[in-house]
Coordinates of C-alpha atoms and ligand atoms in Angstrom, one line a residue:
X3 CA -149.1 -303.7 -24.9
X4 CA -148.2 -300.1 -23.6
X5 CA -146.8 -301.2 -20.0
X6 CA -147.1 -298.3 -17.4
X7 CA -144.6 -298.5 -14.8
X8 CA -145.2 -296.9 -11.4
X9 CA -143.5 -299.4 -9.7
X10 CA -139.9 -300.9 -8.5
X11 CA -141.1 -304.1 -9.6
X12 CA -144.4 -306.3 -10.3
X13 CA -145.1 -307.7 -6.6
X14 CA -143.9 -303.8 -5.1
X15 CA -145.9 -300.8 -6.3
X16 CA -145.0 -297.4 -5.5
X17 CA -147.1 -295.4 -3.6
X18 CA -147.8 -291.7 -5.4
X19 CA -148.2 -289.9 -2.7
X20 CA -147.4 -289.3 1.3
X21 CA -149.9 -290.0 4.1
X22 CA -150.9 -287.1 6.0
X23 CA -153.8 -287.7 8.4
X24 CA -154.1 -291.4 10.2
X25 CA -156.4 -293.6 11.3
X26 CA -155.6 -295.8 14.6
X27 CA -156.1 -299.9 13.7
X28 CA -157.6 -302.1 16.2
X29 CA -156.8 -305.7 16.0
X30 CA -158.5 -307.8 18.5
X31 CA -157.4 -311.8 19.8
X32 CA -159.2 -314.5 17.3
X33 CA -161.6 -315.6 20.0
X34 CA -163.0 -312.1 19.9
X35 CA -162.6 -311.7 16.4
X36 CA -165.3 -315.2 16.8
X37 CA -167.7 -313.6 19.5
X38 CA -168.0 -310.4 16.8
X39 CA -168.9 -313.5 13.8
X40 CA -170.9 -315.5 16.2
X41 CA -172.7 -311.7 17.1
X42 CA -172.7 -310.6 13.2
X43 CA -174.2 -314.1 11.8
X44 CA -171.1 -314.9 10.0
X45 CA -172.2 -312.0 7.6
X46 CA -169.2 -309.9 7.4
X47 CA -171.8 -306.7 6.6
X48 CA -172.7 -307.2 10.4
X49 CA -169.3 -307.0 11.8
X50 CA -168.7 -303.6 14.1
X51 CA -165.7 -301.4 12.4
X52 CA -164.2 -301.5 15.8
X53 CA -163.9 -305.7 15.5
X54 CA -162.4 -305.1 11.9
X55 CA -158.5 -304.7 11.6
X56 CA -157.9 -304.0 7.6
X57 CA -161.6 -303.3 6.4
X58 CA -161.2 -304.9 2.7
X59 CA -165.1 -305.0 2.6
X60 CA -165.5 -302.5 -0.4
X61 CA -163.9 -299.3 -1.9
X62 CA -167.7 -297.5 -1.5
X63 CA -167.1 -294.4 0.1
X64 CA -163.8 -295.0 1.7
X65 CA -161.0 -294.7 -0.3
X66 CA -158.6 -291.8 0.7
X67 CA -159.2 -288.2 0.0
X68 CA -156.7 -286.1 -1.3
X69 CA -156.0 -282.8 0.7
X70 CA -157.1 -280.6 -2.4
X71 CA -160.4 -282.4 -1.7
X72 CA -160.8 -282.2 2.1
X73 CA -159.4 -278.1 1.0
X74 CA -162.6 -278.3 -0.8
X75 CA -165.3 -279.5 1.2
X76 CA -164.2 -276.3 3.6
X77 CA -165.5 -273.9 0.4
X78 CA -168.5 -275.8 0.3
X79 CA -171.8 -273.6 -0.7
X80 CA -174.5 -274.8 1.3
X81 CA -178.0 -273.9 0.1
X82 CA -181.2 -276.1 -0.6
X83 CA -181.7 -274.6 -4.2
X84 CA -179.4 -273.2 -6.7
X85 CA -175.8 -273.7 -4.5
X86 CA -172.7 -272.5 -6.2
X87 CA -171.1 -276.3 -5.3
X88 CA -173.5 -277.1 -7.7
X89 CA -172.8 -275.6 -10.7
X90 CA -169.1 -276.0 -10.1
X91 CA -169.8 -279.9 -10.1
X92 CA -172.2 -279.8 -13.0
X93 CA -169.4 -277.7 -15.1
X94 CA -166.3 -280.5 -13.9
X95 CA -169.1 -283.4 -15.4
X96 CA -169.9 -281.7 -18.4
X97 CA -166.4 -281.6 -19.2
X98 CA -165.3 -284.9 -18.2
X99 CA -167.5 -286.8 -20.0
X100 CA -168.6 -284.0 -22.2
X101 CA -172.4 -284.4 -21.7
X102 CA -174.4 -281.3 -21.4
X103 CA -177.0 -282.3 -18.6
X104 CA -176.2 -283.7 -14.8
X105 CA -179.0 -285.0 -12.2
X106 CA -177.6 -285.9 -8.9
X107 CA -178.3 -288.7 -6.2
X108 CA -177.5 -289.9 -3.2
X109 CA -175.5 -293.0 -4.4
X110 CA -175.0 -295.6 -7.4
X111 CA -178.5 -297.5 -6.7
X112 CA -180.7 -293.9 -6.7
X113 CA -179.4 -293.4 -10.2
X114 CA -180.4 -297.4 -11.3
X115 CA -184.0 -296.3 -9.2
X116 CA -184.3 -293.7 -11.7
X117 CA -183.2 -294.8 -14.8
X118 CA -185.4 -298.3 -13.4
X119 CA -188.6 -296.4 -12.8
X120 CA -188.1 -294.2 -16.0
X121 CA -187.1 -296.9 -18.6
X122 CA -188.4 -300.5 -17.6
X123 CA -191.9 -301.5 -18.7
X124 CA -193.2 -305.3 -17.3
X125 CA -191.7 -307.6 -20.1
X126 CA -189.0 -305.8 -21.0
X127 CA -185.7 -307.6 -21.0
X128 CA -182.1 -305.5 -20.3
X129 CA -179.4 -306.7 -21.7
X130 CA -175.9 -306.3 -19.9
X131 CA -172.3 -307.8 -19.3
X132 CA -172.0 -309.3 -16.1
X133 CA -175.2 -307.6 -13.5
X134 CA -174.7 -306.2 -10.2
X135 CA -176.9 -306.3 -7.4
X136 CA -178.5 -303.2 -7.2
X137 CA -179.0 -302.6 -10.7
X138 CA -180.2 -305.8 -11.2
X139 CA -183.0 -305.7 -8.6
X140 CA -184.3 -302.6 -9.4
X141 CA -185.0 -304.0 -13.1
X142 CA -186.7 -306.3 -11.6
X143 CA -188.5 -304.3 -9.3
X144 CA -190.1 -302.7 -12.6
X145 CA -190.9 -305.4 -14.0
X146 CA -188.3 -305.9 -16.3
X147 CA -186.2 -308.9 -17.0
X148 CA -181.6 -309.0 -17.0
X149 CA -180.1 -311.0 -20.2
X150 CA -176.2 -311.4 -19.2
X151 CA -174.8 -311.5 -23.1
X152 CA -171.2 -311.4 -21.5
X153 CA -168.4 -313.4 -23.6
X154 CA -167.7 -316.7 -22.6
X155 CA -164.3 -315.8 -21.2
X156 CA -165.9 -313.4 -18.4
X157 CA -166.4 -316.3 -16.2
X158 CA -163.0 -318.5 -16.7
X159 CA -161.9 -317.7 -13.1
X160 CA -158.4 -318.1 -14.2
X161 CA -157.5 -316.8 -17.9
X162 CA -155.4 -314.3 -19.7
X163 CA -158.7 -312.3 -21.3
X164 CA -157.8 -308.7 -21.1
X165 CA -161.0 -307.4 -21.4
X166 CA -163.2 -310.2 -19.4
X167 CA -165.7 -307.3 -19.1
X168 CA -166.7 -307.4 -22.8
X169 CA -170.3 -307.8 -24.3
X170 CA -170.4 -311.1 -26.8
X171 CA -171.4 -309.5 -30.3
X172 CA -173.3 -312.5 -31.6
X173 CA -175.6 -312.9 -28.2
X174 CA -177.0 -309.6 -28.9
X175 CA -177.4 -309.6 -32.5
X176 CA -179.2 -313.0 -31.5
X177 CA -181.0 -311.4 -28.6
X178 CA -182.2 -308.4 -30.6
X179 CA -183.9 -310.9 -33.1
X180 CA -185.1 -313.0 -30.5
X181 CA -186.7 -310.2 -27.9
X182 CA -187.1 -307.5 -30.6
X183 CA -186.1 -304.2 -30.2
X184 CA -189.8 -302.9 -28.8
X185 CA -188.7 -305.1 -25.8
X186 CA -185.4 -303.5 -25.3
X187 CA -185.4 -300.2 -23.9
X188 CA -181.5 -300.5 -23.3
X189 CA -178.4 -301.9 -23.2
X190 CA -176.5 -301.6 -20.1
X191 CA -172.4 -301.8 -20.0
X192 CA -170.8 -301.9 -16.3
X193 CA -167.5 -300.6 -16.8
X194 CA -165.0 -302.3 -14.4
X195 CA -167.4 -305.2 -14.0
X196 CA -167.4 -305.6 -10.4
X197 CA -169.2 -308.7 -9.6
X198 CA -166.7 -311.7 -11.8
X199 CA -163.7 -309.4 -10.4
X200 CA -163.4 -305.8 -11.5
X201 CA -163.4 -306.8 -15.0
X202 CA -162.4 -304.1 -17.6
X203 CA -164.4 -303.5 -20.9
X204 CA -162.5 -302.6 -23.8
X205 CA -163.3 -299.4 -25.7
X206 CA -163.2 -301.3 -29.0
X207 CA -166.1 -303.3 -27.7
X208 CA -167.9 -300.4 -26.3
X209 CA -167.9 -298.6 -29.4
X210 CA -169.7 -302.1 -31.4
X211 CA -172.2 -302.5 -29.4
X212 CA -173.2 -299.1 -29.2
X213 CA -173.2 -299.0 -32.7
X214 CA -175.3 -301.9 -32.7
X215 CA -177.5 -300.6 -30.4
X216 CA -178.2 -297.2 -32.3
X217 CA -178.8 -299.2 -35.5
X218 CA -181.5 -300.5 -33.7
X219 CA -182.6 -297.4 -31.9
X220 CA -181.7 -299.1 -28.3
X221 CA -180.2 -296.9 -25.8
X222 CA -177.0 -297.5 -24.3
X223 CA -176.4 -296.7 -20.8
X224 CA -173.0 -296.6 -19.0
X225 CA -172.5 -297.9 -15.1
X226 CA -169.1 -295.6 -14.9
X227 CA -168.8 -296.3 -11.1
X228 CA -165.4 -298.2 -11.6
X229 CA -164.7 -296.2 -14.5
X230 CA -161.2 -295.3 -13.2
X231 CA -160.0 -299.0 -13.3
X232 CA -161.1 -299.3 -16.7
X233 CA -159.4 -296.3 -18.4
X234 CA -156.1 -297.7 -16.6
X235 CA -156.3 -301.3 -18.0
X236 CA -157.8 -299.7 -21.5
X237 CA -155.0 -297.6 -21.4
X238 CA -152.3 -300.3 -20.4
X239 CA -153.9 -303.5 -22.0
X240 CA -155.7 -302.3 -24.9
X241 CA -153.7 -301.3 -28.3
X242 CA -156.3 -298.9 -29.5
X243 CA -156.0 -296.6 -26.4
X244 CA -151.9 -296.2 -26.5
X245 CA -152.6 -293.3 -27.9
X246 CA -155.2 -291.6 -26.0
X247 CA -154.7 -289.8 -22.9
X248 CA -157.3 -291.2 -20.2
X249 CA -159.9 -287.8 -20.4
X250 CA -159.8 -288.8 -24.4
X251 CA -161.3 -292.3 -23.7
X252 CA -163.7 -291.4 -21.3
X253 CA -165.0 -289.1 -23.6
X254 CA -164.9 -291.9 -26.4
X255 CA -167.0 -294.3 -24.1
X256 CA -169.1 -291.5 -23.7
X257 CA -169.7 -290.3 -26.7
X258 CA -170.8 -293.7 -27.4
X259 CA -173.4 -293.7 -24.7
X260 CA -177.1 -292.0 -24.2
X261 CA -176.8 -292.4 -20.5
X262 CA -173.7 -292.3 -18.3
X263 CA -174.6 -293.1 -14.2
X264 CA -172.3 -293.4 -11.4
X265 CA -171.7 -294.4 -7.6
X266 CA -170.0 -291.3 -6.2
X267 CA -168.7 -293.4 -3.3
X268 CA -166.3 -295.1 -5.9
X269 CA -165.8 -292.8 -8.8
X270 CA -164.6 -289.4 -7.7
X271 CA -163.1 -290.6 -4.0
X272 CA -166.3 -289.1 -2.3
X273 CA -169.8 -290.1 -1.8
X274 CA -173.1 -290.0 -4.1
X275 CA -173.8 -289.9 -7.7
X276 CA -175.0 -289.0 -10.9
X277 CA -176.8 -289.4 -13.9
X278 CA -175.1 -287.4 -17.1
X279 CA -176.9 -287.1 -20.5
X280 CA -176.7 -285.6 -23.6
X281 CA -180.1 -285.3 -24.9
X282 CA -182.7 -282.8 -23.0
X283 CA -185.4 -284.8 -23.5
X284 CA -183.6 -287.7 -22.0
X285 CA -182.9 -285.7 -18.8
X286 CA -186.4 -284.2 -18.8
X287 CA -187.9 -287.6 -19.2
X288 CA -186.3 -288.3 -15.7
X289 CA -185.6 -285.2 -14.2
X290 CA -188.5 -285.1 -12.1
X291 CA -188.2 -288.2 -10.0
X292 CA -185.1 -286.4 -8.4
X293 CA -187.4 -284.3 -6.4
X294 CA -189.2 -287.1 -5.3
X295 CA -186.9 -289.6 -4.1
X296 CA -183.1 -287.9 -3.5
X297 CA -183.9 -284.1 -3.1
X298 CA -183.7 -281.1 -5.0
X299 CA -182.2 -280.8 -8.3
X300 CA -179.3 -278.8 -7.0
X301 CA -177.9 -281.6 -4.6
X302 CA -180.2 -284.7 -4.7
X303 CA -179.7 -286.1 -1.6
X304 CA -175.8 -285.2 -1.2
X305 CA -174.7 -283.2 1.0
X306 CA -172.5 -279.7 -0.6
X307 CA -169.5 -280.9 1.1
X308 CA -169.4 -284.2 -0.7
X309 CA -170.5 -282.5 -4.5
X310 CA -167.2 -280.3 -3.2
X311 CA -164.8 -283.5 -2.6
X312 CA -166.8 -284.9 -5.7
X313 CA -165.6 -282.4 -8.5
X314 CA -162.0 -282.5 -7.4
X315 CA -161.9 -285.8 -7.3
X316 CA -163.6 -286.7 -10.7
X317 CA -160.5 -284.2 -11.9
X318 CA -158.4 -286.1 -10.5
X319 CA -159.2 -289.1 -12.3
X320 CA -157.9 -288.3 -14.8
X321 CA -154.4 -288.4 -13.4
X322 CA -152.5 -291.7 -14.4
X323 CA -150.3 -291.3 -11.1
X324 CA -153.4 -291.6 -9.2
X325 CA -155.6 -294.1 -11.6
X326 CA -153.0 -296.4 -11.2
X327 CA -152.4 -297.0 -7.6
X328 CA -155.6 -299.2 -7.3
X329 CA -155.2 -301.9 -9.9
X330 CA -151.2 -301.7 -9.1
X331 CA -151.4 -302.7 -5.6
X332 CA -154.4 -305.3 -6.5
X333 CA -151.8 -306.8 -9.3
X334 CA -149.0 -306.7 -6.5
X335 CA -151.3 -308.0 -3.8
X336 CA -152.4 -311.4 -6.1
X337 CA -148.7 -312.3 -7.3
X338 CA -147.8 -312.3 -3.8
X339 CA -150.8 -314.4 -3.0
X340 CA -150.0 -316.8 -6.2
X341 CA -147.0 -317.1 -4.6
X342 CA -148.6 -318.6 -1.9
X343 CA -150.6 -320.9 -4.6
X344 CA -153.8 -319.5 -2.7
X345 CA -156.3 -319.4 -5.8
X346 CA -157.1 -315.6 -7.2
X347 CA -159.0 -314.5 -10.3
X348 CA -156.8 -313.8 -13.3
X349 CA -156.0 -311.2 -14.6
X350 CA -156.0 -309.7 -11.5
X351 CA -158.4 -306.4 -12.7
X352 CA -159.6 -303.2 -10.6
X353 CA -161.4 -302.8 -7.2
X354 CA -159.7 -305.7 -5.0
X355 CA -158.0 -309.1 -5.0
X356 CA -160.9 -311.6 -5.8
X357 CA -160.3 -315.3 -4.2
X358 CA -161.7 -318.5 -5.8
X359 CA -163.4 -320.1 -2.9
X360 CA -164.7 -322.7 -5.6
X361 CA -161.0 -324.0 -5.6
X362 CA -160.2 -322.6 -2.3
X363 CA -162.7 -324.8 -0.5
X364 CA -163.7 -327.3 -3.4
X365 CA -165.6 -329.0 -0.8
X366 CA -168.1 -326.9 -0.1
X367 CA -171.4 -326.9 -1.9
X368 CA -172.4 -323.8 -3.6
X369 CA -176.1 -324.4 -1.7
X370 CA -173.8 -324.1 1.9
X371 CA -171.8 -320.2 0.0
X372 CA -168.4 -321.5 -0.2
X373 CA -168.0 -317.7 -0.7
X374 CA -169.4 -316.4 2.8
X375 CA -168.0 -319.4 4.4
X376 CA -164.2 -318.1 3.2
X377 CA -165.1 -314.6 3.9
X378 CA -166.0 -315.2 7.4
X379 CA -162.6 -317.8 8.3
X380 CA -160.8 -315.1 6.9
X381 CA -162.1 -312.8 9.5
X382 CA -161.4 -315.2 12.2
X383 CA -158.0 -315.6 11.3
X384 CA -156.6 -312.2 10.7
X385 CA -159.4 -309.8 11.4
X386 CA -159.6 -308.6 7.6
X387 CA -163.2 -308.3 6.3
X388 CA -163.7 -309.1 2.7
X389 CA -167.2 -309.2 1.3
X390 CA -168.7 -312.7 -0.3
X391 CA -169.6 -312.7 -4.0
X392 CA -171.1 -315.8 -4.7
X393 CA -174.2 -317.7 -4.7
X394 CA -175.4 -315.7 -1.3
X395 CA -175.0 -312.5 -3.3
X396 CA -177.5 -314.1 -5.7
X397 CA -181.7 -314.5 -5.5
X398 CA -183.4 -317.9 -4.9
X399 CA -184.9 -319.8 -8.1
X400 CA -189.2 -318.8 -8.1
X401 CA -189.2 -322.6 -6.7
X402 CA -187.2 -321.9 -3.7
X403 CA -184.2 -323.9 -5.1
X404 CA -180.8 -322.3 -5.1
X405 CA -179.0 -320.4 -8.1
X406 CA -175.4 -321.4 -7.8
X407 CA -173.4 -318.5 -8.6
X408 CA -171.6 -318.2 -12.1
X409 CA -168.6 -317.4 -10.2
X410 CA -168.2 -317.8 -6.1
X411 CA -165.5 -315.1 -5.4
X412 CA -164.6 -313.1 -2.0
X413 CA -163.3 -309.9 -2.9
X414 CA -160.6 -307.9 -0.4
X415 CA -160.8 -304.7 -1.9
X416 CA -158.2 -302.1 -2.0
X417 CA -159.9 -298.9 -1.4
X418 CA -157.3 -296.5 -2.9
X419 CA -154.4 -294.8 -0.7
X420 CA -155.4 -296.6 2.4
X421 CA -153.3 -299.4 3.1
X422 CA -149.6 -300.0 3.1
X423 CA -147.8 -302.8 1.2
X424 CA -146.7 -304.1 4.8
X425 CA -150.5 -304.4 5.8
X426 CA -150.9 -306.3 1.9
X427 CA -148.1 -308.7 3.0
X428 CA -149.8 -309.0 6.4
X429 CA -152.7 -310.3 4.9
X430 CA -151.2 -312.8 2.2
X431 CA -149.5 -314.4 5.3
X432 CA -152.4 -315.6 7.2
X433 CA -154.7 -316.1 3.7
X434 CA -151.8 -318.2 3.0
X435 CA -152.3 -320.1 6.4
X436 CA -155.8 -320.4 5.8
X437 CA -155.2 -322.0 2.6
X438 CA -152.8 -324.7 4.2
X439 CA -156.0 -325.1 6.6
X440 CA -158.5 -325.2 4.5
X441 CA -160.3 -328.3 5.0
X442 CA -160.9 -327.0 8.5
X443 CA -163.7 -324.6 6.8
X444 CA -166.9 -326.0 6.0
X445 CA -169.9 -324.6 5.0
X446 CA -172.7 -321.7 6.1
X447 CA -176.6 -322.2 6.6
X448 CA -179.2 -319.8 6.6
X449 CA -180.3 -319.0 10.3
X450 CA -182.5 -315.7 9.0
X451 CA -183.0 -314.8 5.1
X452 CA -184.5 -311.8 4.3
X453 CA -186.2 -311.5 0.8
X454 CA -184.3 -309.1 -1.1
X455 CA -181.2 -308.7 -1.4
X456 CA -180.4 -311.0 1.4
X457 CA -176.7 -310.8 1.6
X458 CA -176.8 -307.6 3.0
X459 CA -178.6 -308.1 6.4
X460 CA -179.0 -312.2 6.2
X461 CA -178.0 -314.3 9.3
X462 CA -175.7 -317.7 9.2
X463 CA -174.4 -320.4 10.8
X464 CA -171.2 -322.1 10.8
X465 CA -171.8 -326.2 9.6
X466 CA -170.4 -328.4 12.2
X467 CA -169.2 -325.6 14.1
X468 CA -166.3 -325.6 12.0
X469 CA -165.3 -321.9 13.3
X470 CA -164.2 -323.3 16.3
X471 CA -161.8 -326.2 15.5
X472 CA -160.5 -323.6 13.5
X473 CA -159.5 -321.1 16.2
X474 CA -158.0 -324.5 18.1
X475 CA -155.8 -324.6 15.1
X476 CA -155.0 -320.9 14.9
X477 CA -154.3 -321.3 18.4
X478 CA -151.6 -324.2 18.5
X479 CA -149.7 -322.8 15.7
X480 CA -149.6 -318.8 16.5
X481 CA -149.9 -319.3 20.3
X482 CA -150.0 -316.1 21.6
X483 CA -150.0 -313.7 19.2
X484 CA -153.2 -312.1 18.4
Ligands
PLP517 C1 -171.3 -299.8 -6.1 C2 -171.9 -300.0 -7.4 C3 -173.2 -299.6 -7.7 C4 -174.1 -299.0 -6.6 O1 -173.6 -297.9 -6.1 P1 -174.0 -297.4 -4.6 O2 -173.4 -296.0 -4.5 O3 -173.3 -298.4 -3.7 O4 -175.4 -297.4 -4.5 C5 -173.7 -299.7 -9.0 N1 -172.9 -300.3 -9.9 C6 -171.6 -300.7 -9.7 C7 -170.8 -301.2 -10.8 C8 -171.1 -300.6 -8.4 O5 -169.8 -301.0 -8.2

């Protein structure tokens, strides 16, 4: 393996760049820090920024800027139709990816509307690694059905897999003559597979199953919202990318792919997204829904400042020194929690530190989200917000029984640039307290569940009011001290 080294050693990375503009931190005493739960329904997504110390909730739309990029946003063009932002945007994405045709949209989840609405018939079943959310409820939303064909390895919380993220050859040669190709409108690869820990894919597998896929006439379409992760770990883990400079494997896992779509708030260090295809009948075949639900063509739903920030930023992807600072601080962030024996997912891949709350709080049920429950004592004892992947994140069974989670992570993200290895060790130190207090935490119940997507805006309740004995606790061994 091709090690890249950016750092004095594994459990210290070195930060690429200085900080220039701040930010002023509010840390507030635990028993506020439990009012603020008690207020938000132990749902971390309903805590108030000013209640949240280190906000490890997600990298969407709030990893640093670069000055070159706020220099940017300044030179913005604004217009409703035909802004020069624009077309300097559509020329940086038809070079980094080397695809001739760009719709924007507001965000990640307008893209998967669109590609959703234009693709998905009732009956038709999508094939994917690991899903996500958004993408996966806006299949369903058009009828259409997931098939996760991931390899068995994706879901082995701890393992040495380098490429978890990888699709499992034999599933979809078996799928293909199961379903039949008239039922498969596309493939979908999420690079960076965010939900079973910002899994990587390899290129090598890329390149099969889109071969695959093209012998069968089935599209291939790309989620490249955590593409930066993965070109690092294809780059540093993966034997066929030693070689290649990270532009020449994004055009490789492009040039494997009908459809490339992407979250602006992650890929580029701004905020909205895109759709990039090759073929023009591809793009007309969906370029008129723009209009309809994000804006016009020329900024679909983003504002000119943001396409500004956007197009330096995507250029700056493909700078190792700046690729690397996410998945280097993650990697430095779980050894020191390891360390600690607090239970992580390994290898340790892009986006954030993902804990196992399965062996955190072995305990808890998956029907009482061991995941939410850890997300919220984390919270009260240190006043970072993580966000709950598990079995909360997930839909009900049609019979109103749960559907326990493949995997029941929280994930403290690292949005890139922000925080300092001082705030990282910060946080190991009172996780690791946690752990040493773990059977303090039980688990959550549902006090208001929405429909869809209920993790978002769904209301708990602490079992037992367990929140409280655990402030007690908190209390007699850190006295004062916030
Ligand atoms: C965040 C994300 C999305 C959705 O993007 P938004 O901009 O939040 O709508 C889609 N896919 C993946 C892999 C993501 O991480």
């Amino acid at each position: 393996m091709s090690k890249i080294k950016f750092f004095l050693n594994e459990s210290m990375p070195l930060e690429m760049h200085k900080v220039r503009v701040v930010q002023k931190l509010n840390l507030i005493p635990i028993e506020d820090r439990k009012k603020a739960l008690d207020e938000g329904g132990y749902n971390t997504f309903l805590l108030r920024n000013r209640d949240v110390f280190l906000d490890m909730l997600t990298d969407s739309g709030t990893n640093a800027m670069s000055d070159r990029q706020v220099a940017a946003m300044l030179a913005a063009d604004d217009a409703y139709a035909g802004s020069e932002t624009f077309y300097r945007l559509e020329k940086v994405l038809q070079f980094f990816f080397g695809m001739k045709f760009f719709l924007p949209a507001h965000q990640g989840r307008a893209c998967e509307n669109i590609i959703s609405k234009t693709f998905v018939k009732p009956g038709d079943i999508i094939p994917m690694n690991y899903h996500f959310t958004t993408t996966k409820a806006h299949i369903e939303l058009n009828g259409g059905k997931v098939e996760e064909i991931f390899i068995d390895e994706a879901l082995k919380v701890t393992s040495d897999c380098p490429f978890k993220g990888d699709i499992d050859i034999n599933k979809l040669h078996k799928l293909i003559k199961e379903v039949g190709v008239e039922r498969i409108p596309f493939l979908r690869i999420e690079l960076g597979t965010n939900l079973i820990g910002g899994q990587p894919v390899s290129l090598e597998n890329i390149i099969k199953v889109a071969k695959i896929c093209h012998e069968h006439k089935i599209m291939v379409v790309t989620d490249a919202s955590l593409l930066a992760d993965n070109i690092y770990f294809n780059k540093e883990r993966e034997e066929f990318c030693k070689n290649l400079s990270l532009h020449e494997i994004i055009l490789k896992i492009a040039a494997a792919t009908d459809i490339m779509y992407f979250s602006a708030r992650k890929l580029g260090c701004a905020r909205g997204g895109g759709i990039c295809v090759r073929d023009v009948e591809l793009f007309n075949k969906m370029k008129e829904l723009v209009p309809l639900y994000e804006g016009f063509l020329t900024y679909g739903g983003m504002s000119v400042r943001e396409m500004e920030a956007m197009a330096i930023g995507l250029e700056e992807t493909l700078d190792l020194e700046l690729v690397n600072q996410g998945p280097q601080f993650i990697a430095g962030f779980g050894k020191k929690l390891m360390e600690q024996g607090v239970p992580i997912v390994t290898p340790t891949g892009g986006l954030g530190c993902h804990l196992d709350a399965r062996r955190f709080i072995p305990h808890v049920k998956s029907e009482e989200y061991p995941a939410g429950a850890l997300a919220a004592a984390i919270y009260l004892v240190s006043g970072i917000r993580g966000m709950e992947r598990g079995t909360l994140s997930e839909t009900r069974n049609p019979d109103g029984s749960e559907h326990p989670a493949g995997v029941e992570l929280v994930r403290l993200a690292l949005p890139r640039r922000v925080f300092t290895m001082s705030q990282i060790s910060y946080s190991v130190d009172r996780i690791a307290w946690l752990f040493k207090n773990r059977d303090l935490i039980k688990g959550l119940k549902f006090v208001d569940e929405p429909k869809v997507l209920r993790f978002f805006l769904g209301r708990l309740a602490p079992i037992d009011d367990w929140a409280t004995k655990l402030m007690k606790k908190f209390r007699e061994d850190f006295g004062n001290s916030l």
